[in-house]
Amino acid sequence: MTPEEVADISARAYRHLDPWSAAQITATLEQPNALLSHTDHAFVLGQVIAGEAEILALAADPDHQRSGEASRAFAQFLCDIARRDAACVFLEVSVENTPALAFYRAKGFVQVGVRRGYYHRSPGKAVDALVMRLDLP
């Protein structure tokens, strides 16, 4: 999957925040710890540093949501980070993103913190992010 394809899915899937641009994805993937796991219709952009993985972005094409695409991309991400000796995965997710929260909880993530005002919406509105963690077997 090219950075342009990832950016296209991001632009259509991220209704709650600014989508990633192809330039941002390219710059991220140029970092030595970054990785992109994907299916034809979903992706996980992440990194592994010092035995800990972080999901930077996860999205499925809106035309293919609820079809298992995100779950398959996530499963591939878990395989990819295991090869890099990750022991756990962290992420931040908006308290308003109910579908993502349900997805992550179903995958075994637990809340380990809150980042107050992490996401900036319309002028003067900030939304908290939950910090979630998944320990790997």
GROMACS .gro file of C-alpha atoms in nm:
model
  137
    1MET     CA    1   0.000   0.000   0.000
    2THR     CA    2   0.145   0.336  -0.101
    3PRO     CA    3   0.146   0.647   0.120
    4GLU     CA    4  -0.108   0.796  -0.121
    5GLU     CA    5  -0.343   0.500  -0.072
    6VAL     CA    6  -0.303   0.523   0.305
    7ALA     CA    7  -0.374   0.897   0.290
    8ASP     CA    8  -0.685   0.834   0.080
    9ILE     CA    9  -0.825   0.586   0.333
   10SER     CA   10  -0.729   0.822   0.615
   11ALA     CA   11  -0.906   1.116   0.450
   12ARG     CA   12  -1.228   0.916   0.408
   13ALA     CA   13  -1.219   0.736   0.743
   14TYR     CA   14  -1.108   1.008   0.986
   15ARG     CA   15  -1.419   1.213   1.038
   16HIS     CA   16  -1.323   1.304   1.397
   17LEU     CA   17  -0.977   1.452   1.333
   18ASP     CA   18  -0.741   1.572   1.064
   19PRO     CA   19  -0.638   1.288   0.833
   20TRP     CA   20  -0.277   1.198   0.765
   21SER     CA   21  -0.135   1.335   0.440
   22ALA     CA   22   0.079   1.130   0.202
   23ALA     CA   23   0.375   1.351   0.293
   24GLN     CA   24   0.326   1.285   0.666
   25ILE     CA   25   0.297   0.911   0.605
   26THR     CA   26   0.610   0.911   0.389
   27ALA     CA   27   0.806   1.106   0.650
   28THR     CA   28   0.692   0.870   0.924
   29LEU     CA   29   0.784   0.561   0.723
   30GLU     CA   30   1.132   0.703   0.662
   31GLN     CA   31   1.198   0.666   1.035
   32PRO     CA   32   1.387   0.344   1.117
   33ASN     CA   33   1.136   0.229   1.382
   34ALA     CA   34   0.822   0.285   1.173
   35LEU     CA   35   0.612   0.020   1.004
   36LEU     CA   36   0.298  -0.007   0.798
   37SER     CA   37   0.080  -0.317   0.821
   38HIS     CA   38  -0.216  -0.341   0.585
   39THR     CA   39  -0.475  -0.528   0.389
   40ASP     CA   40  -0.623  -0.404   0.063
   41HIS     CA   41  -0.869  -0.183   0.252
   42ALA     CA   42  -0.722  -0.106   0.596
   43PHE     CA   43  -0.392  -0.008   0.753
   44VAL     CA   44  -0.206   0.027   1.081
   45LEU     CA   45   0.077   0.279   1.093
   46GLY     CA   46   0.300   0.234   1.394
   47GLN     CA   47   0.645   0.219   1.540
   48VAL     CA   48   0.847   0.001   1.776
   49ILE     CA   49   1.095   0.161   2.013
   50ALA     CA   50   1.275  -0.009   2.302
   51GLY     CA   51   1.041  -0.308   2.307
   52GLU     CA   52   0.721  -0.103   2.299
   53ALA     CA   53   0.498  -0.060   1.995
   54GLU     CA   54   0.275   0.238   1.935
   55ILE     CA   55  -0.017   0.262   1.696
   56LEU     CA   56  -0.002   0.603   1.533
   57ALA     CA   57  -0.298   0.549   1.301
   58LEU     CA   58  -0.542   0.272   1.218
   59ALA     CA   59  -0.822   0.301   0.965
   60ALA     CA   60  -1.039   0.100   0.731
   61ASP     CA   61  -1.189   0.222   0.407
   62PRO     CA   62  -1.544   0.333   0.499
   63ASP     CA   63  -1.680   0.112   0.218
   64HIS     CA   64  -1.522  -0.190   0.389
   65GLN     CA   65  -1.580  -0.118   0.757
   66ARG     CA   66  -1.731  -0.397   0.966
   67SER     CA   67  -1.595  -0.652   0.718
   68GLY     CA   68  -1.291  -0.762   0.918
   69GLU     CA   69  -1.040  -0.553   0.723
   70ALA     CA   70  -0.924  -0.355   1.029
   71SER     CA   71  -0.898  -0.674   1.233
   72ARG     CA   72  -0.685  -0.837   0.964
   73ALA     CA   73  -0.458  -0.531   0.939
   74PHE     CA   74  -0.429  -0.527   1.319
   75ALA     CA   75  -0.343  -0.899   1.325
   76GLN     CA   76  -0.071  -0.835   1.067
   77PHE     CA   77   0.057  -0.546   1.281
   78LEU     CA   78   0.083  -0.780   1.581
   79CYS     CA   79   0.288  -1.026   1.373
   80ASP     CA   80   0.510  -0.746   1.242
   81ILE     CA   81   0.582  -0.600   1.587
   82ALA     CA   82   0.646  -0.946   1.734
   83ARG     CA   83   0.930  -0.982   1.483
   84ARG     CA   84   1.068  -0.658   1.627
   85ASP     CA   85   1.049  -0.796   1.982
   86ALA     CA   86   0.770  -0.569   2.107
   87ALA     CA   87   0.627  -0.670   2.445
   88CYS     CA   88   0.327  -0.435   2.441
   89VAL     CA   89   0.134  -0.187   2.227
   90PHE     CA   90   0.019   0.164   2.323
   91LEU     CA   91  -0.218   0.406   2.153
   92GLU     CA   92  -0.422   0.717   2.214
   93VAL     CA   93  -0.788   0.732   2.114
   94SER     CA   94  -1.049   1.005   2.151
   95VAL     CA   95  -1.305   0.955   2.425
   96GLU     CA   96  -1.560   1.049   2.157
   97ASN     CA   97  -1.455   0.775   1.913
   98THR     CA   98  -1.693   0.506   2.032
   99PRO     CA   99  -1.636   0.264   1.741
  100ALA     CA  100  -1.257   0.275   1.788
  101LEU     CA  101  -1.289   0.232   2.164
  102ALA     CA  102  -1.507  -0.075   2.111
  103PHE     CA  103  -1.259  -0.215   1.857
  104TYR     CA  104  -0.958  -0.169   2.085
  105ARG     CA  105  -1.136  -0.308   2.390
  106ALA     CA  106  -1.244  -0.612   2.190
  107LYS     CA  107  -0.879  -0.666   2.098
  108GLY     CA  108  -0.781  -0.666   2.466
  109PHE     CA  109  -0.658  -0.311   2.516
  110VAL     CA  110  -0.708  -0.158   2.860
  111GLN     CA  111  -0.706   0.205   2.961
  112VAL     CA  112  -0.387   0.309   3.140
  113GLY     CA  113  -0.421   0.687   3.135
  114VAL     CA  114  -0.591   1.001   3.009
  115ARG     CA  115  -0.443   1.288   2.811
  116ARG     CA  116  -0.660   1.589   2.889
  117GLY     CA  117  -0.737   1.813   2.593
  118TYR     CA  118  -0.523   1.601   2.359
  119TYR     CA  119  -0.738   1.654   2.049
  120HIS     CA  120  -0.825   2.007   1.939
  121ARG     CA  121  -1.156   2.042   1.759
  122SER     CA  122  -1.344   2.357   1.676
  123PRO     CA  123  -1.205   2.675   1.829
  124GLY     CA  124  -1.207   2.646   2.203
  125LYS     CA  125  -1.302   2.277   2.213
  126ALA     CA  126  -1.057   2.014   2.325
  127VAL     CA  127  -1.128   1.644   2.366
  128ASP     CA  128  -0.952   1.402   2.597
  129ALA     CA  129  -0.767   1.097   2.471
  130LEU     CA  130  -0.753   0.765   2.648
  131VAL     CA  131  -0.412   0.602   2.659
  132MET     CA  132  -0.457   0.228   2.607
  133ARG     CA  133  -0.219  -0.066   2.634
  134LEU     CA  134  -0.215  -0.423   2.514
  135ASP     CA  135   0.040  -0.664   2.660
  136LEU     CA  136   0.156  -0.924   2.411
  137PRO     CA  137   0.189  -1.293   2.497
   0.00000   0.00000   0.00000
